[in-house]
Amino acid sequence: MLEQFFPNVKWDRMWEATTETLYMTSISVIATFILGIILGLLLFLTSKGNIWENKPINTIISAIVNIFRSIPFILLIVLLIPFTKLIVGSMIGENAALPALIIGAAPFYARMVEIGLREIDKGVIEAAKSMGAKTSTIILKVLLPESMPALVSGITVTAISLVSFTAMAGVIGAGGLGNLAYLEGFQRGRFDVTLMATVVILVIVFIIQFVGDYITTKLDKR
Amino acid sequence: MISIKNVQKIYASKQGQVKAVDDVNIEITEGEIFGVIGYSGAGKSTLIRMLNGLEIPSDGTITVANRVVSKIKGRSLRQARQEISMIFQHFNLLWSRTVKENIAFPLEIAGIDKAERTNRVNELIKLVGLEGRENAYPSELSGGQKQRVGIARALANNPKVLLCDEATSALDPQTTDSILDLLVDINKRLGLTIVLITHEMHVIQKICHRVAVMEAGRIVELGSVLEVFKNPQQPITKRFVQQVTEPEETKETADHLIERFPKGKIVQLTFVGEATEQPLITNLIRHHEVTVNILQGKINQTQNGSYGTLFVHLDGDIKEITRAIEYIRSQLVGVEVLTNA
């Protein structure tokens, strides 16, 4: 039945490409989550009226974040080729896509983290201070738990962007479903392969969205 | 216990410098419930925040439990804050934590181990009357219950001082009274010094021993609650006292009666302490040829005695009325003859 509609799809190749996409997405999501939270915290804490208020540092981080967030992803990959070669040693394969994926997504996520942190009631931070909490305690026990639903819904949106970023990275040699759809589907004129790769990507996106929404509602006790 | 000396707090704003707190001097003794009353913007919020170092005074010294909180920083300030806890108008609980976990938070900060934390949390839950709600999240609690969590959380590390920042302003009158009763109970049981700020004279009247009236950053009046009620000096203090002693209707009733009875006099009697217990009206009628018509009356309980006001209409021979008023004065009751406003 499937062979009839998708005569050119090689299922073992499709599966392989799917695992490559999942690999790139999951590693980059984890790294983006960590890096984005660190950057987001720095943006928040150094902003006006907060614990580490520091205008120069805030301006610098903010500028870096804005620049990297504004570069179109396809150009970011190209611009990062020398950097990727330096740290990964190659510009072909799934690992070669990771630096660009993380550098492209982390600033985007950092802004969402910052927004999430801003929504925390200032009074709660003041209460923690009045109890004699250290800054590290305030970060780990107040800021992060109190903004967790926003952090999770933010990483869900970012993860979905990252799936489409991996497809773009695939086109210029990073492997995965994008690579398969482009090389085996588009360039050889096999429309069914492109279509099937798209369906698989859609399924991945739907699963991410569903899981993200589920966790967000579970976490939110407000 | 608390000593505030020549304290100033100046903010720089676009319109120039703003003196939020201007040369304030207060001494608060151990075990006292001290109230600061003022309208919003009077500087009381800044003042109370300087007591735990959330705000640093621009000038002057603040000593709380032998620590100069206006000077210390870092670790010693954090340690001092465990002895000077605070409750807030909007409770400021962590929504992501249950009642139990919220109360445990200051204990985690103090580095107390898990078993001891659990014991202490259970004790505190009993103390504030939240049995059965341990595992609820703040969103599932009423305002009064949230403030009870706030109080339990503030008491967790056995503080010496409790600061209350408009702690009942977001609550309805009945809940306000139950929270105030709880504060008095804690004050008596634990000997805790309480400093509270409010804009409601009712709060001051109900639980405070002494009160400071704040206006435009300055303390304009300070004394025992009964003294201030009996004899308010400043116009602002009089207005605050009227909040509880003289409801709006009284004024209207008096105006109305002055019109209706051009003869005779409308008199406001003020009783303080023991004066509230003597049969003044009976004696008045027995000894003087006057008609007494009681318009309105109220007795307020304060922490250091009761205080009452009574509005009466006196009618009869003008000389007799004058003598009757003199008699009332001789009984150590305050008399004020009201005239048409």
Coordinates of N, CA and C in Angstrom, one line a residue, chain A residues 121-124 126-135 137-138 141-142 145-149 219-222, chain B residues 49 52 54 78 81-82 84-86 88 90-97 105-106 108-109 137 139 153 157 165:
Chain A
D121 N 6.6 38.1 39.8 CA 6.2 39.1 40.7 C 7.5 39.6 41.4
K122 N 7.8 40.9 41.3 CA 8.9 41.5 42.0 C 8.9 41.2 43.5
G123 N 7.7 41.2 44.1 CA 7.5 41.0 45.5 C 8.0 39.7 46.0
V124 N 8.0 38.7 45.1 CA 8.4 37.4 45.5 C 10.0 37.4 45.6
E126 N 11.7 40.1 46.3 CA 11.9 40.9 47.6 C 11.7 40.0 48.8
A127 N 10.7 39.2 48.8 CA 10.4 38.3 49.9 C 11.6 37.4 50.2
A128 N 12.1 36.8 49.1 CA 13.3 35.9 49.2 C 14.5 36.6 49.8
K129 N 14.7 37.9 49.3 CA 15.8 38.7 49.9 C 15.6 38.9 51.4
S130 N 14.3 39.3 51.7 CA 14.0 39.6 53.1 C 14.2 38.4 54.0
M131 N 14.3 37.2 53.4 CA 14.5 36.0 54.3 C 16.0 35.7 54.4
G132 N 16.8 36.5 53.7 CA 18.3 36.3 53.7 C 18.8 35.4 52.7
A133 N 18.1 35.3 51.5 CA 18.5 34.4 50.5 C 19.7 35.0 49.7
K134 N 20.7 34.1 49.3 CA 21.8 34.5 48.5 C 21.3 34.6 47.1
T135 N 22.0 35.3 46.2 CA 21.6 35.4 44.8 C 21.5 34.1 44.2
T137 N 20.6 31.3 45.5 CA 19.4 30.7 46.0 C 18.2 31.3 45.3
I138 N 18.3 32.6 45.1 CA 17.2 33.3 44.4 C 17.1 32.8 43.0
K141 N 16.0 28.8 43.3 CA 14.8 28.4 44.0 C 13.6 29.4 43.8
V142 N 13.9 30.5 43.2 CA 12.8 31.5 43.0 C 12.7 31.7 41.5
P145 N 12.2 28.2 39.2 CA 10.9 27.5 39.4 C 9.7 28.4 39.1
E146 N 9.8 29.7 39.4 CA 8.6 30.5 39.2 C 8.4 30.9 37.8
S147 N 9.4 30.7 36.9 CA 9.2 31.0 35.5 C 9.2 29.8 34.7
M148 N 9.2 28.6 35.3 CA 9.3 27.3 34.6 C 8.3 27.1 33.5
P149 N 7.0 27.4 33.7 CA 6.1 27.2 32.6 C 6.5 28.1 31.4
L219 N 3.0 21.9 35.0 CA 3.8 22.7 35.9 C 3.1 23.9 36.5
D220 N 2.1 24.4 35.7 CA 1.6 25.7 36.1 C 0.5 25.5 37.2
K221 N 0.9 26.0 38.4 CA 0.0 25.8 39.6 C -0.7 27.2 39.9
R222 N -0.6 28.1 39.0 CA -1.1 29.5 39.3 C -2.7 29.5 39.3
Chain B
R49 N 11.2 49.3 55.1 CA 12.2 48.5 54.2 C 13.7 48.8 54.7
N52 N 15.1 46.2 57.4 CA 15.8 44.9 57.1 C 16.8 45.0 55.9
L54 N 16.4 46.3 53.0 CA 16.0 46.2 51.6 C 16.2 47.6 50.9
R78 N 22.5 39.1 55.4 CA 21.6 38.0 55.2 C 21.3 37.3 56.5
R81 N 18.8 39.3 58.4 CA 17.5 39.2 57.9 C 16.7 38.0 58.4
Q82 N 17.5 37.0 58.7 CA 16.8 35.8 59.3 C 16.2 36.1 60.7
I84 N 15.0 39.2 61.3 CA 14.1 40.3 61.1 C 13.2 39.9 59.9
S85 N 12.1 39.2 60.2 CA 11.4 38.8 59.0 C 10.3 39.7 58.6
M86 N 9.6 39.4 57.5 CA 8.7 40.4 57.0 C 7.5 39.7 56.3
F88 N 3.9 40.6 53.8 CA 3.7 41.6 52.8 C 2.2 41.8 52.5
H90 N 0.8 41.8 49.6 CA 0.3 40.8 48.6 C 0.9 39.4 48.8
F91 N 1.3 39.2 50.1 CA 1.7 37.8 50.6 C 3.0 37.4 50.0
N92 N 3.2 37.6 48.6 CA 4.5 37.2 48.0 C 4.9 35.7 48.3
L93 N 3.9 34.8 48.1 CA 4.3 33.4 48.2 C 4.8 32.9 46.9
L94 N 5.5 31.8 46.9 CA 5.9 31.2 45.6 C 4.8 30.3 45.2
W95 N 4.2 30.6 44.0 CA 3.1 29.9 43.5 C 3.4 28.4 43.2
S96 N 4.8 28.2 42.9 CA 5.2 26.9 42.4 C 5.4 25.9 43.6
R97 N 5.2 26.5 44.8 CA 5.4 25.6 46.0 C 4.1 25.5 46.8
F105 N 10.8 27.2 52.9 CA 11.8 27.9 52.1 C 12.8 28.7 53.0
P106 N 12.3 29.5 54.0 CA 13.3 30.2 54.8 C 14.2 29.2 55.6
E108 N 15.2 26.3 54.4 CA 16.2 25.9 53.4 C 17.3 26.9 53.3
I109 N 16.9 28.2 53.3 CA 17.9 29.3 53.2 C 18.8 29.3 54.4
Y137 N -1.7 24.5 47.0 CA -0.9 25.5 46.4 C -1.5 26.9 46.7
S139 N -2.6 29.2 45.0 CA -3.8 29.6 44.2 C -5.1 28.9 44.7
R153 N 5.8 31.5 57.4 CA 7.0 31.5 56.8 C 7.9 32.6 57.5
N157 N 12.3 30.9 61.1 CA 13.6 31.0 61.7 C 13.7 31.7 63.1
D165 N 4.3 44.8 56.3 CA 4.1 45.8 55.3 C 2.7 45.8 54.8

